[in-house]
CSV table of N, CA and C in Angstrom, one decimal:
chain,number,residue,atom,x,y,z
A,1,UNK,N,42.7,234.4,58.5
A,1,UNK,CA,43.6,233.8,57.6
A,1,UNK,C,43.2,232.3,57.5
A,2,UNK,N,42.8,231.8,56.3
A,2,UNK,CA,42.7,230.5,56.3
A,2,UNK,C,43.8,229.6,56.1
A,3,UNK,N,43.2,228.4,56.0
A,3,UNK,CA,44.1,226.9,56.3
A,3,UNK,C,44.7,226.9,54.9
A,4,UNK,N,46.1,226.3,54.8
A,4,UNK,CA,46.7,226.0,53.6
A,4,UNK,C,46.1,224.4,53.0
A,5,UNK,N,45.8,224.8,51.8
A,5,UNK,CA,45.2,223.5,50.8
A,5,UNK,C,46.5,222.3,51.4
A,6,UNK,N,45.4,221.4,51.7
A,6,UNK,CA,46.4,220.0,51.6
A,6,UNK,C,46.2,218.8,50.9
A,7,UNK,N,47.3,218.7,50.0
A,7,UNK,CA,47.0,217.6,48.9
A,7,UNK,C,47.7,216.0,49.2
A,8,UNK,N,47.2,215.2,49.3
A,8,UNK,CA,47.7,213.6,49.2
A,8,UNK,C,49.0,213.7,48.5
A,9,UNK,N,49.9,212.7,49.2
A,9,UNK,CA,51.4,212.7,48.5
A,9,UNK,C,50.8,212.0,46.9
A,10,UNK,N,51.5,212.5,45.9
A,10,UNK,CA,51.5,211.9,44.2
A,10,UNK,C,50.5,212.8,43.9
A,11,UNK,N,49.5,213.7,44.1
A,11,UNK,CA,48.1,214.0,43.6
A,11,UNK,C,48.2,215.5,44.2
A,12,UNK,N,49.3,216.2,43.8
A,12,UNK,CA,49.2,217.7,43.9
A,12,UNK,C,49.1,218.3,42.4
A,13,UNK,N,48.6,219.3,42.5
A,13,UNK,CA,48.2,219.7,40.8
A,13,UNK,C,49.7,220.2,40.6
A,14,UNK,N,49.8,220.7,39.2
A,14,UNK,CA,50.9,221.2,38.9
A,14,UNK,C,51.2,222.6,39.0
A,15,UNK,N,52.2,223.0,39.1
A,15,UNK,CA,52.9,224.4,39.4
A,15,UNK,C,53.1,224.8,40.8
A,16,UNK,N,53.3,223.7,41.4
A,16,UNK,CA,53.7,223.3,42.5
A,16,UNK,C,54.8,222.5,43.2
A,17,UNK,N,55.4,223.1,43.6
A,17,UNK,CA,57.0,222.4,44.0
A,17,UNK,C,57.7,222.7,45.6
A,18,UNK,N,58.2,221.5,45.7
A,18,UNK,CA,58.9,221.7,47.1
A,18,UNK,C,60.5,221.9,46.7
A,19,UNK,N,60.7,222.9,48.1
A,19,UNK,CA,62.0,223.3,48.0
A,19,UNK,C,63.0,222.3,47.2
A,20,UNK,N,63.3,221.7,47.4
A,20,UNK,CA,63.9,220.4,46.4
A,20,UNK,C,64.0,220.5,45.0
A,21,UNK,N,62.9,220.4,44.7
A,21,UNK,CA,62.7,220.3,43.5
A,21,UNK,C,62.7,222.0,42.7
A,22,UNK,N,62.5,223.1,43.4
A,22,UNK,CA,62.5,224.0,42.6
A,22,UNK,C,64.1,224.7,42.7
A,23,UNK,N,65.2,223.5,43.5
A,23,UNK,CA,66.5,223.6,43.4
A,23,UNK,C,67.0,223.2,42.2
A,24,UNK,N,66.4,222.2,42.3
A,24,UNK,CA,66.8,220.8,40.7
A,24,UNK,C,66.3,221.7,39.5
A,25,UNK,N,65.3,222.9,39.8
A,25,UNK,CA,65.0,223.5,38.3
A,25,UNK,C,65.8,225.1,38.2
A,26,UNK,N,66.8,225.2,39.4
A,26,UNK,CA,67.3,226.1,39.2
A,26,UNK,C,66.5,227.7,40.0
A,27,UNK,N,65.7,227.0,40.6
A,27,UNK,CA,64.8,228.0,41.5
A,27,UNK,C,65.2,228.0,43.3
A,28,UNK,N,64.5,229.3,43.8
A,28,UNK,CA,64.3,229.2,44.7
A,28,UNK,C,62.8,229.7,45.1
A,29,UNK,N,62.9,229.6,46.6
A,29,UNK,CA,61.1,230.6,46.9
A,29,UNK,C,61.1,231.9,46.5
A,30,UNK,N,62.1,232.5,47.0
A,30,UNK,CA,62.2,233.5,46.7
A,30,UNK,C,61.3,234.9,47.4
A,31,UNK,N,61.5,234.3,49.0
A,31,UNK,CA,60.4,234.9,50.1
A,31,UNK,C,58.9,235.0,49.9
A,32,UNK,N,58.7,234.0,49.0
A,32,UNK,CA,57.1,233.6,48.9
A,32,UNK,C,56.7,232.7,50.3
A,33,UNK,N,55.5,233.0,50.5
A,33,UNK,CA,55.4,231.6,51.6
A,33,UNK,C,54.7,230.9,51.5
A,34,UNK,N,54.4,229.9,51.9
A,34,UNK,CA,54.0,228.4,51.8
A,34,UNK,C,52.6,228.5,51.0
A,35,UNK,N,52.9,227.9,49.9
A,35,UNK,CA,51.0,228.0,49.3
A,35,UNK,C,50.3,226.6,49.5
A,36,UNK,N,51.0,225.5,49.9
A,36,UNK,CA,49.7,224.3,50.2
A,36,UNK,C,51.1,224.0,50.8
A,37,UNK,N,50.4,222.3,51.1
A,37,UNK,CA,51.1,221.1,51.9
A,37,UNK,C,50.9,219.8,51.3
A,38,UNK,N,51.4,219.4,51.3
A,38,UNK,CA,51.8,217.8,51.0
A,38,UNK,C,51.5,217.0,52.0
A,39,UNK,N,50.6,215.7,52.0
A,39,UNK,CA,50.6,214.9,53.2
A,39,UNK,C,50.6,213.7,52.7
A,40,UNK,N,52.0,212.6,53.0
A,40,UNK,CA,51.6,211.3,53.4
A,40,UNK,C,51.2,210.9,54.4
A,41,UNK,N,50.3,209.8,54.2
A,41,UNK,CA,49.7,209.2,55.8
A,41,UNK,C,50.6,208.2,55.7
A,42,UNK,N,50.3,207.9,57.0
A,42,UNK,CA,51.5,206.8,57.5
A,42,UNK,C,50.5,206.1,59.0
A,43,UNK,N,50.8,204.7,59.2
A,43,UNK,CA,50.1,204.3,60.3
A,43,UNK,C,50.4,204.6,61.5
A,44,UNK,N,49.2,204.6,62.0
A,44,UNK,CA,49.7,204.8,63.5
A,44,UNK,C,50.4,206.2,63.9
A,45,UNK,N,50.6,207.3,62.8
A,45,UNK,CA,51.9,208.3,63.4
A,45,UNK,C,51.1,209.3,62.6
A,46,UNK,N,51.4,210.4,62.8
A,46,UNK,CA,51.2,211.9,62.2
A,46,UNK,C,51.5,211.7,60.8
A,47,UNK,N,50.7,212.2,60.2
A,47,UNK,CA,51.3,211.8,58.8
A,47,UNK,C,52.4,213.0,58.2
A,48,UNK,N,53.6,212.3,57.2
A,48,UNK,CA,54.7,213.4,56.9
A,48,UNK,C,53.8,214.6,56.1
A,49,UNK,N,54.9,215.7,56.4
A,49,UNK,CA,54.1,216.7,55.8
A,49,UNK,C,55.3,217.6,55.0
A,50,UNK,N,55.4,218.0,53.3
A,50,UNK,CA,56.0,218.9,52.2
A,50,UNK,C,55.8,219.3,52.0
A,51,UNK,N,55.8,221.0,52.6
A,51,UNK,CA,55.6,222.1,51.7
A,51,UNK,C,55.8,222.7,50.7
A,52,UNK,N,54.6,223.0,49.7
A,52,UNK,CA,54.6,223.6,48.6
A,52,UNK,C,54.6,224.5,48.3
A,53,UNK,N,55.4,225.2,47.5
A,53,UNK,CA,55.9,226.5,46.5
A,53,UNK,C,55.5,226.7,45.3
A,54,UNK,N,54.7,227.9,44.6
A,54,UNK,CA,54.1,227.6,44.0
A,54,UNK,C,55.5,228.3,42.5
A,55,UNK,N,55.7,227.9,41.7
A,55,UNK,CA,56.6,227.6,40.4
A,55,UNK,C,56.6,229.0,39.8
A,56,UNK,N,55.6,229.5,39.5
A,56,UNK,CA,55.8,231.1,39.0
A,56,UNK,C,56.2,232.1,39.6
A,57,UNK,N,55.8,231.9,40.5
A,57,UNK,CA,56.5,233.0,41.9
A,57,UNK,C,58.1,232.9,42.1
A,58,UNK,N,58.3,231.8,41.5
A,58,UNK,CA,60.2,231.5,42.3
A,58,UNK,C,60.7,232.3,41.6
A,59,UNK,N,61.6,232.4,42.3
A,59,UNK,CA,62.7,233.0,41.6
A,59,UNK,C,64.4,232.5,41.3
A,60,UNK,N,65.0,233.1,40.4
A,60,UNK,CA,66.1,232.3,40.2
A,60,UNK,C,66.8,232.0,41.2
A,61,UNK,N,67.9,231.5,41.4
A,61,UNK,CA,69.3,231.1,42.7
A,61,UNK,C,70.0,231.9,42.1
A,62,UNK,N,70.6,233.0,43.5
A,62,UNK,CA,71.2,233.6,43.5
A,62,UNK,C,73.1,233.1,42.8
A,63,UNK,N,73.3,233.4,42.0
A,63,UNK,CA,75.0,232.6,41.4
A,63,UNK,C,75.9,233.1,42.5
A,64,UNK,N,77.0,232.3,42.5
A,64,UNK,CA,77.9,231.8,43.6
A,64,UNK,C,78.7,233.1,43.1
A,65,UNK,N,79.4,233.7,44.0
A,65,UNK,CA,80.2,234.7,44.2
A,65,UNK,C,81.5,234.5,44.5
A,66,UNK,N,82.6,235.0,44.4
A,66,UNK,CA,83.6,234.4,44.7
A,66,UNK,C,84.0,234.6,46.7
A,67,UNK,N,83.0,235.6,46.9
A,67,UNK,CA,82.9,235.7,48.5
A,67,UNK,C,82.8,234.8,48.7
A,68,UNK,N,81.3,234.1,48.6
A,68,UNK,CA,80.3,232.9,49.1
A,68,UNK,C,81.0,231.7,48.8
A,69,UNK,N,81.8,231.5,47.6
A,69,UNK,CA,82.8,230.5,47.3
A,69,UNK,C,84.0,230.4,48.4
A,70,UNK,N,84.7,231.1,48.8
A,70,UNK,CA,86.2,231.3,49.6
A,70,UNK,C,85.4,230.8,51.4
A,71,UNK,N,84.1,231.2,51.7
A,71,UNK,CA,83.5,231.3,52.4
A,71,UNK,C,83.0,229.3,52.8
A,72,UNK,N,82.5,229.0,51.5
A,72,UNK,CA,82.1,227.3,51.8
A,72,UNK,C,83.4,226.8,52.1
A,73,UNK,N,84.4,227.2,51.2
A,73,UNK,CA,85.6,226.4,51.2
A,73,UNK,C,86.2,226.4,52.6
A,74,UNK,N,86.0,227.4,53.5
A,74,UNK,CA,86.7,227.9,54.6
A,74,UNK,C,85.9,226.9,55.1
A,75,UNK,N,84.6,226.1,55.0
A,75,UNK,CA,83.5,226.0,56.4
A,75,UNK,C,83.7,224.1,56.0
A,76,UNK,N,84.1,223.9,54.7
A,76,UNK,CA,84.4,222.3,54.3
A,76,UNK,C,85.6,222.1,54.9
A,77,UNK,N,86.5,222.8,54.8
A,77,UNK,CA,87.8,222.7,55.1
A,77,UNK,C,88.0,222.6,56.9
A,78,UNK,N,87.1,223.4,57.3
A,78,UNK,CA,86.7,222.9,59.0
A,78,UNK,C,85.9,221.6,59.1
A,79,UNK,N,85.1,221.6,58.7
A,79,UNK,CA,85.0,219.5,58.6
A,79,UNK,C,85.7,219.0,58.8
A,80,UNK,N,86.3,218.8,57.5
A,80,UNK,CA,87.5,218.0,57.5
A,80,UNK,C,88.5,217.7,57.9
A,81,UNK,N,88.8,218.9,59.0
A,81,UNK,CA,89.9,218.7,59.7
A,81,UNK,C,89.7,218.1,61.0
A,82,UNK,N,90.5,217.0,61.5
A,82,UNK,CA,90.3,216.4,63.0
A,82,UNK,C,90.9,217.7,64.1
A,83,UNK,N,90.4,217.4,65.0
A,83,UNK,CA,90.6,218.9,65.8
A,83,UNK,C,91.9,218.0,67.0
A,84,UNK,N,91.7,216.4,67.0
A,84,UNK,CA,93.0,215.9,67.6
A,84,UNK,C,94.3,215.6,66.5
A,85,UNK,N,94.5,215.4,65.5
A,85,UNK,CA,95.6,215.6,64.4
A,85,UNK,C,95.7,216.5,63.8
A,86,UNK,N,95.2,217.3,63.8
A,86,UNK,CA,95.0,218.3,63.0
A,86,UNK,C,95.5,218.4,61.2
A,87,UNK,N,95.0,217.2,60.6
A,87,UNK,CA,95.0,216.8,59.5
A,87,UNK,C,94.0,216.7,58.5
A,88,UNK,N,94.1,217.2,57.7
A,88,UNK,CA,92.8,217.0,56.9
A,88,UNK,C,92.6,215.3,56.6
A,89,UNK,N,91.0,214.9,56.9
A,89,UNK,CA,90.7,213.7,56.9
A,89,UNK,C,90.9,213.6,55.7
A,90,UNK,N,90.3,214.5,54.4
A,90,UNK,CA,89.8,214.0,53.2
A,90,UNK,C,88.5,213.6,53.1
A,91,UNK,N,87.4,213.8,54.3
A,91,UNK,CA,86.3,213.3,54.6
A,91,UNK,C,85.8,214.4,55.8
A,92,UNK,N,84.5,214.5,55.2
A,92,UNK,CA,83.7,215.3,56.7
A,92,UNK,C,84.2,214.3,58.3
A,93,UNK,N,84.5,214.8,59.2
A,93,UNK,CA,84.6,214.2,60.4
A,93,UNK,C,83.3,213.8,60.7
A,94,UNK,N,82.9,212.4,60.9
A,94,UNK,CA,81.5,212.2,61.4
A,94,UNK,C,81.6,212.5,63.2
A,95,UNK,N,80.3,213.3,62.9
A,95,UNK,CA,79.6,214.2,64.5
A,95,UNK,C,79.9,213.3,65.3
A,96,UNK,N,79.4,212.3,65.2
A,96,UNK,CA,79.2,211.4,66.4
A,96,UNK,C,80.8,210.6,66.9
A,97,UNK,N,81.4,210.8,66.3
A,97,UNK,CA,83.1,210.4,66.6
A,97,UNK,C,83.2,211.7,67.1
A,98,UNK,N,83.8,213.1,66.4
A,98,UNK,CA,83.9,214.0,66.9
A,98,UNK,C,85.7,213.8,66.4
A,99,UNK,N,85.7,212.8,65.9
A,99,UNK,CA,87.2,213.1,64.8
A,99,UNK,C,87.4,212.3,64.1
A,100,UNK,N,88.9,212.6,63.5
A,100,UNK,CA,88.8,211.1,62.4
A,100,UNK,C,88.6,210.0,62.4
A,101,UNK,N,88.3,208.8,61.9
A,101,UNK,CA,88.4,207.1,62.4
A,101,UNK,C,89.8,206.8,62.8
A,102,UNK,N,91.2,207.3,62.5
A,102,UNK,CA,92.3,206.5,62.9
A,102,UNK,C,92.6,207.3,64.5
A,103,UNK,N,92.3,208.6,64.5
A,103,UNK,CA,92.6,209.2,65.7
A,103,UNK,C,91.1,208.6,67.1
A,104,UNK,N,89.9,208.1,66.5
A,104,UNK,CA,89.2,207.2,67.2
A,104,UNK,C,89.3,205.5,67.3
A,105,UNK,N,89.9,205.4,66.0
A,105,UNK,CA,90.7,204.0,67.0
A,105,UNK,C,91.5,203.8,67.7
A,106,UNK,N,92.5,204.6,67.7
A,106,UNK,CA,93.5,205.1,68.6
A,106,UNK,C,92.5,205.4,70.1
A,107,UNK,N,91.9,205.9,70.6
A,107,UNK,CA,91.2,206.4,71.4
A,107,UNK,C,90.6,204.5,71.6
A,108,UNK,N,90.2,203.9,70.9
A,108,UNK,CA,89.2,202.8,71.7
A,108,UNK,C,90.6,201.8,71.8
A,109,UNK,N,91.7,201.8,71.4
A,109,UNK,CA,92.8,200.9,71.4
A,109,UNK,C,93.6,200.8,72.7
A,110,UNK,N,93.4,202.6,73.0
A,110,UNK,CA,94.3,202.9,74.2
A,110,UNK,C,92.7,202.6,76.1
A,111,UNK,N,92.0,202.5,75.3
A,111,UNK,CA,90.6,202.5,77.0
A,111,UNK,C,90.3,200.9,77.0
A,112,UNK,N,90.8,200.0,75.6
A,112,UNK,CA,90.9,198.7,76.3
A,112,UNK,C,92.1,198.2,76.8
């Protein structure tokens, strides 16, 4: 098996796209696998690396279902809820608090 082509970041031919971008066009891979790579160099460090998809092969994005719909809403709606108030924030709970901002000021209000 050979090595996947690697092209300099800005200087990949065309009909080539990373997952990203064959979102933004309404695509997916579509169980194709990786046909080149993308490499920025960077100093001192490994250089980044975006794998590319090649455009004809994709295929469309599957449309939203009302399953797959009732299903996100169920998994947003767990975010958002503080699991000490049990209130919807209105906001993803950030991970690193692990609940809402007023039920963690509360928490740093009451340990000083």
């Amino acid at each position: 098996m050979g090595a996947l082509p690697a092209y300099r970041w800005l200087l990949a031919p065309d009909g080539y796209a990373t997952r990203r971008q064959l979102r933004a066009m309404g695509l997916r891979p579509g169980g194709q696998g990786v046909a080149a790579e993308l490499q920025r160099p960077r100093r001192r460090r490994a250089p980044l690396v975006a794998y590319l998809y090649r455009i004809d092969q994709a295929k469309p994005v599957r449309p939203m279902t009302p399953g797959r719909a009732a299903a996100l809403a169920k998994a947003m709606r767990a975010r958002r809820t503080c699991p000490n108030c049990r209130k919807d924030a209105g906001y993803c709970i950030p991970r690193s608090l692990g609940v809402c901002v007023p039920c963690s000021d509360l928490d740093i209000e009451s340990a000083a």
